[in-house]
Amino acid sequence: VIGTDYAKVLAEAKPDVVVDAGPDFLHGPQCIAALEAGCHVLIEKPMATSVEDARKLIDAEKASGKIIMVDYTMRYSHPWGTMMNAAKNGDIGDIFYLAGFYIHDMWDWYDVKGQYTTPWRIDKDNPQNILFGGGCHGLDMVLYVMEHVPVKEVFCAGNRLSGSNMPIQDCFLVTMMFENGAVGKIFVSSGCNRGDFGAMFEAYGTEGTLVDGKLLKRTAEPVELPEPTKIGVGHGWDLTVRDFLDVLDGKRDNWMNSTFGARNTAVCDA
């Protein structure tokens, strides 16, 4: 079924699953409608662009009895996902500082003549907020490691000084204080002049540090973390789909559930 009326397409197609990879601001209303139509939902990050939509999504998920999974692909990407898991598993002891990054030169995406141009990102009425749409990657890793520690305080500053075509801010610095005293930082720049993709995650603990795919300790040589799976940076989509299907079949826990999605949105929206 093909059409421009989303509600009509849902009603006619009667899908079991909806995958929403459209513009960020539509994720909330489109996925709520999908849940109300009885569909499981795989949502391209971010889950929502407001706390209000995130709450509505969770309410719709509970009411429908269906499942939401949010596609945080960087969890599958080496070395960043590998470092994230090492930090969560306690390999560096008690964590006192974490940093997440989204340093991505996106001028080509913002250029209407660019190879990767995606006009919706720079739409004057509903442009992509890159803190939600990109910064959520690094933030997700930080929040996954600190899954059971509430965020106590959030501060954010941003600017639009890079000269890109983005009509709103394309540079953000977020600092967080966790309830246990640990601090976190998220740096986001999509207007940076570098032509590539930067680091995504690092963590510092009482028994070691995780930086650039290495475990560092004061009294030992750096240890290169082994790569568990060969995946191109940023693209773990095949593994996301595999895990989503396994969740639906009851074969694994939903490790990218709506709670993670809502918490991520709440920090960005703070």
Short mmCIF file of C-alpha atoms in Angstrom, two decimals:
data_model
loop_
_atom_site.label_atom_id
_atom_site.label_comp_id
_atom_site.label_asym_id
_atom_site.label_seq_id
_atom_site.Cartn_x
_atom_site.Cartn_y
_atom_site.Cartn_z
CA VAL A 1 0.00 0.00 0.00
CA ILE A 2 1.40 3.38 -1.01
CA GLY A 3 -0.11 6.73 -0.12
CA THR A 4 0.31 10.16 1.44
CA ASP A 5 -2.35 9.70 4.13
CA TYR A 6 -0.50 7.95 6.96
CA ALA A 7 -3.63 6.92 8.87
CA LYS A 8 -5.20 5.50 5.71
CA VAL A 9 -2.05 3.52 4.85
CA LEU A 10 -2.00 2.02 8.36
CA ALA A 11 -5.67 1.09 8.13
CA GLU A 12 -5.35 -0.51 4.69
CA ALA A 13 -1.99 -2.26 5.12
CA LYS A 14 -2.64 -3.51 8.66
CA PRO A 15 1.09 -4.09 9.33
CA ASP A 16 2.40 -6.04 12.30
CA VAL A 17 5.44 -3.76 12.56
CA VAL A 18 6.12 -0.13 11.68
CA VAL A 19 9.67 1.14 11.19
CA ASP A 20 9.78 4.93 11.48
CA ALA A 21 12.90 6.46 9.91
CA GLY A 22 11.30 9.73 8.84
CA PRO A 23 11.95 13.30 10.03
CA ASP A 24 12.56 13.48 13.76
CA PHE A 25 9.61 15.72 14.67
CA LEU A 26 7.16 13.16 13.21
CA HIS A 27 8.39 10.20 15.26
CA GLY A 28 6.06 10.90 18.16
CA PRO A 29 2.72 11.29 16.36
CA GLN A 30 3.44 8.66 13.71
CA CYS A 31 4.52 5.99 16.20
CA ILE A 32 1.65 6.74 18.57
CA ALA A 33 -0.71 6.15 15.65
CA ALA A 34 1.12 2.91 14.80
CA LEU A 35 0.82 1.62 18.37
CA GLU A 36 -2.87 2.53 18.45
CA ALA A 37 -3.25 0.54 15.22
CA GLY A 38 -1.81 -2.52 16.98
CA CYS A 39 1.74 -2.41 15.59
CA HIS A 40 5.09 -3.00 17.20
CA VAL A 41 7.39 -0.06 16.48
CA LEU A 42 11.08 0.27 15.65
CA ILE A 43 11.94 3.96 15.85
CA GLU A 44 15.02 5.55 14.34
CA LYS A 45 16.53 7.75 17.03
CA PRO A 46 15.43 10.05 18.58
CA MET A 47 12.33 8.42 20.00
CA ALA A 48 10.73 11.85 20.29
CA THR A 49 11.65 15.52 20.23
CA SER A 50 9.74 16.52 23.35
CA VAL A 51 9.07 15.06 26.78
CA GLU A 52 5.36 15.39 26.04
CA ASP A 53 5.62 13.12 22.98
CA ALA A 54 7.86 10.67 24.87
CA ARG A 55 5.24 10.34 27.61
CA LYS A 56 2.47 9.84 25.07
CA LEU A 57 4.53 7.12 23.36
CA ILE A 58 5.07 5.23 26.60
CA ASP A 59 1.37 5.53 27.46
CA ALA A 60 0.42 4.26 23.99
CA GLU A 61 2.89 1.38 24.29
CA LYS A 62 1.41 0.31 27.63
CA ALA A 63 -2.16 0.64 26.39
CA SER A 64 -1.48 -1.34 23.21
CA GLY A 65 0.58 -4.12 24.75
CA LYS A 66 3.01 -3.70 21.86
CA ILE A 67 6.77 -3.05 21.90
CA ILE A 68 8.87 0.01 21.14
CA MET A 69 12.55 -0.33 20.29
CA VAL A 70 14.67 2.76 19.59
CA ASP A 71 17.45 2.35 17.05
CA TYR A 72 20.62 3.56 18.78
CA THR A 73 23.00 2.11 16.20
CA MET A 74 26.20 3.30 17.87
CA ARG A 75 25.78 0.67 20.56
CA TYR A 76 26.84 -1.83 17.90
CA SER A 77 29.76 0.22 16.58
CA HIS A 78 33.38 -0.55 17.47
CA PRO A 79 35.18 0.86 19.36
CA TRP A 80 32.49 3.06 20.89
CA GLY A 81 29.96 0.35 21.73
CA THR A 82 32.78 -1.89 22.95
CA MET A 83 34.00 0.84 25.31
CA MET A 84 30.44 1.49 26.49
CA ASN A 85 29.99 -2.17 27.42
CA ALA A 86 33.37 -2.28 29.17
CA ALA A 87 32.41 0.74 31.27
CA LYS A 88 29.02 -0.73 32.14
CA ASN A 89 30.61 -4.07 33.05
CA GLY A 90 32.83 -2.38 35.66
CA ASP A 91 36.15 -2.69 33.82
CA ILE A 92 37.22 0.78 35.01
CA GLY A 93 35.78 0.65 38.51
CA ASP A 94 33.54 3.40 39.85
CA ILE A 95 32.93 5.94 37.11
CA PHE A 96 33.32 9.63 37.90
CA TYR A 97 33.26 11.14 34.39
CA LEU A 98 31.80 10.17 31.02
CA ALA A 99 31.69 12.00 27.72
CA GLY A 100 29.61 11.45 24.62
CA PHE A 101 30.22 13.15 21.29
CA TYR A 102 28.55 13.71 17.96
CA ILE A 103 31.22 15.40 15.85
CA HIS A 104 29.99 15.02 12.30
CA ASP A 105 30.72 17.34 9.39
CA MET A 106 27.24 17.47 7.84
CA TRP A 107 27.66 20.37 5.42
CA ASP A 108 26.94 18.02 2.53
CA TRP A 109 23.67 16.97 4.17
CA TYR A 110 22.69 20.63 4.63
CA ASP A 111 23.66 21.67 1.09
CA VAL A 112 20.72 21.43 -1.33
CA LYS A 113 23.23 20.42 -4.03
CA GLY A 114 25.17 18.03 -1.79
CA GLN A 115 25.59 14.34 -2.48
CA TYR A 116 23.76 13.42 0.74
CA THR A 117 21.33 16.33 0.83
CA THR A 118 18.27 15.72 2.99
CA PRO A 119 16.10 18.85 2.70
CA TRP A 120 13.94 18.04 5.72
CA ARG A 121 16.93 18.63 8.00
CA ILE A 122 17.07 22.31 7.05
CA ASP A 123 13.35 22.89 6.57
CA LYS A 124 12.63 26.37 7.93
CA ASP A 125 9.46 25.25 9.74
CA ASN A 126 10.69 21.96 11.25
CA PRO A 127 14.49 21.74 10.98
CA GLN A 128 16.34 18.90 12.65
CA ASN A 129 17.58 19.76 16.12
CA ILE A 130 20.97 18.05 15.94
CA LEU A 131 21.14 17.71 19.73
CA PHE A 132 18.16 15.34 19.54
CA GLY A 133 18.99 13.86 16.13
CA GLY A 134 22.75 13.39 16.51
CA GLY A 135 23.76 14.16 20.08
CA CYS A 136 21.42 11.39 21.23
CA HIS A 137 24.06 8.85 20.08
CA GLY A 138 26.76 9.86 22.55
CA LEU A 139 24.15 10.65 25.19
CA ASP A 140 22.67 7.17 24.79
CA MET A 141 26.02 5.55 25.58
CA VAL A 142 26.46 7.72 28.66
CA LEU A 143 22.93 7.00 29.88
CA TYR A 144 23.23 3.27 29.13
CA VAL A 145 26.33 3.03 31.32
CA MET A 146 24.57 5.07 34.03
CA GLU A 147 21.29 3.22 33.58
CA HIS A 148 20.50 2.98 37.27
CA VAL A 149 21.78 6.42 38.32
CA PRO A 150 19.34 9.32 37.94
CA VAL A 151 20.42 12.54 36.24
CA LYS A 152 20.25 15.31 38.84
CA GLU A 153 21.13 18.44 36.84
CA VAL A 154 21.50 19.38 33.16
CA PHE A 155 23.01 22.52 31.62
CA CYS A 156 23.23 23.26 27.91
CA ALA A 157 24.73 26.01 25.76
CA GLY A 158 24.70 26.22 21.98
CA ASN A 159 25.47 28.41 19.01
CA ARG A 160 25.05 28.80 15.27
CA LEU A 161 28.42 30.22 14.24
CA SER A 162 29.78 27.57 11.85
CA GLY A 163 28.28 29.14 8.74
CA SER A 164 26.36 26.02 7.70
CA ASN A 165 22.91 26.12 6.09
CA MET A 166 21.31 24.84 9.29
CA PRO A 167 18.68 27.46 10.28
CA ILE A 168 19.03 26.73 14.00
CA GLN A 169 21.94 25.97 16.34
CA ASP A 170 24.34 23.29 15.10
CA CYS A 171 26.74 23.25 18.06
CA PHE A 172 25.87 22.23 21.63
CA LEU A 173 27.66 21.54 24.89
CA VAL A 174 25.69 19.69 27.55
CA THR A 175 26.92 19.01 31.08
CA MET A 176 25.20 16.67 33.51
CA MET A 177 25.44 15.89 37.19
CA PHE A 178 24.32 12.43 38.25
CA GLU A 179 22.79 11.67 41.62
CA ASN A 180 25.90 9.74 42.73
CA GLY A 181 28.18 12.72 41.98
CA ALA A 182 29.50 11.53 38.62
CA VAL A 183 29.57 14.14 35.87
CA GLY A 184 28.94 13.83 32.15
CA LYS A 185 29.50 15.91 29.05
CA ILE A 186 27.95 15.78 25.59
CA PHE A 187 29.53 17.77 22.73
CA VAL A 188 27.67 18.07 19.43
CA SER A 189 28.78 19.75 16.20
CA SER A 190 27.30 19.12 12.77
CA GLY A 191 28.72 22.30 11.24
CA CYS A 192 32.34 21.45 12.05
CA ASN A 193 34.93 21.80 9.29
CA ARG A 194 36.72 18.45 9.32
CA GLY A 195 35.29 16.22 6.59
CA ASP A 196 34.86 13.15 8.75
CA PHE A 197 33.27 11.64 11.84
CA GLY A 198 34.84 12.19 15.27
CA ALA A 199 35.04 10.22 18.50
CA MET A 200 31.81 9.11 20.19
CA PHE A 201 32.50 8.09 23.80
CA GLU A 202 35.02 7.98 26.63
CA ALA A 203 34.84 7.14 30.32
CA TYR A 204 37.02 7.65 33.40
CA GLY A 205 36.85 5.48 36.51
CA THR A 206 38.73 4.69 39.70
CA GLU A 207 40.45 1.68 38.12
CA GLY A 208 41.06 2.85 34.56
CA THR A 209 40.11 4.96 31.57
CA LEU A 210 38.47 4.12 28.24
CA VAL A 211 39.57 6.30 25.32
CA ASP A 212 39.85 5.63 21.56
CA GLY A 213 39.15 1.92 21.89
CA LYS A 214 41.79 1.39 24.57
CA LEU A 215 41.71 0.51 28.25
CA LEU A 216 44.30 2.66 30.02
CA LYS A 217 45.68 2.09 33.52
CA ARG A 218 48.36 3.94 35.43
CA THR A 219 50.58 0.91 36.01
CA ALA A 220 50.05 -1.07 32.80
CA GLU A 221 50.44 -0.82 29.06
CA PRO A 222 47.34 0.28 27.11
CA VAL A 223 45.07 -2.60 26.12
CA GLU A 224 43.35 -2.46 22.72
CA LEU A 225 39.76 -3.61 23.16
CA PRO A 226 38.91 -6.48 20.78
CA GLU A 227 36.33 -5.87 18.08
CA PRO A 228 33.40 -8.26 18.63
CA THR A 229 31.73 -7.76 15.25
CA LYS A 230 32.83 -6.22 11.97
CA ILE A 231 30.54 -3.24 11.42
CA GLY A 232 31.11 0.03 9.61
CA VAL A 233 31.08 3.03 11.93
CA GLY A 234 27.56 4.23 12.61
CA HIS A 235 25.69 1.51 10.73
CA GLY A 236 24.54 -1.33 12.95
CA TRP A 237 21.12 -1.46 11.33
CA ASP A 238 21.26 -5.16 10.50
CA LEU A 239 21.98 -6.00 14.13
CA THR A 240 19.25 -3.64 15.32
CA VAL A 241 16.71 -5.46 13.14
CA ARG A 242 18.02 -8.84 14.32
CA ASP A 243 17.66 -7.81 17.96
CA PHE A 244 14.23 -6.27 17.36
CA LEU A 245 12.94 -9.51 15.85
CA ASP A 246 14.49 -11.49 18.72
CA VAL A 247 12.71 -9.21 21.21
CA LEU A 248 9.40 -9.81 19.44
CA ASP A 249 10.07 -13.57 19.55
CA GLY A 250 10.92 -13.43 23.26
CA LYS A 251 14.54 -14.47 22.67
CA ARG A 252 16.19 -11.46 24.32
CA ASP A 253 15.50 -8.44 26.49
CA ASN A 254 14.70 -5.13 24.82
CA TRP A 255 17.97 -3.32 25.52
CA MET A 256 16.90 -0.19 23.57
CA ASN A 257 13.45 0.19 25.07
CA SER A 258 11.18 3.19 25.44
CA THR A 259 12.58 4.00 28.88
CA PHE A 260 16.01 4.62 27.36
CA GLY A 261 14.40 6.63 24.58
CA ALA A 262 12.38 8.77 26.97
CA ARG A 263 15.31 9.41 29.29
CA ASN A 264 17.42 10.52 26.33
CA THR A 265 14.68 12.86 25.14
CA ALA A 266 14.25 14.27 28.65
CA VAL A 267 17.92 15.27 28.89
CA CYS A 268 17.87 16.87 25.41
CA ASP A 269 14.61 18.67 26.18
CA ALA A 270 15.76 19.91 29.59
#
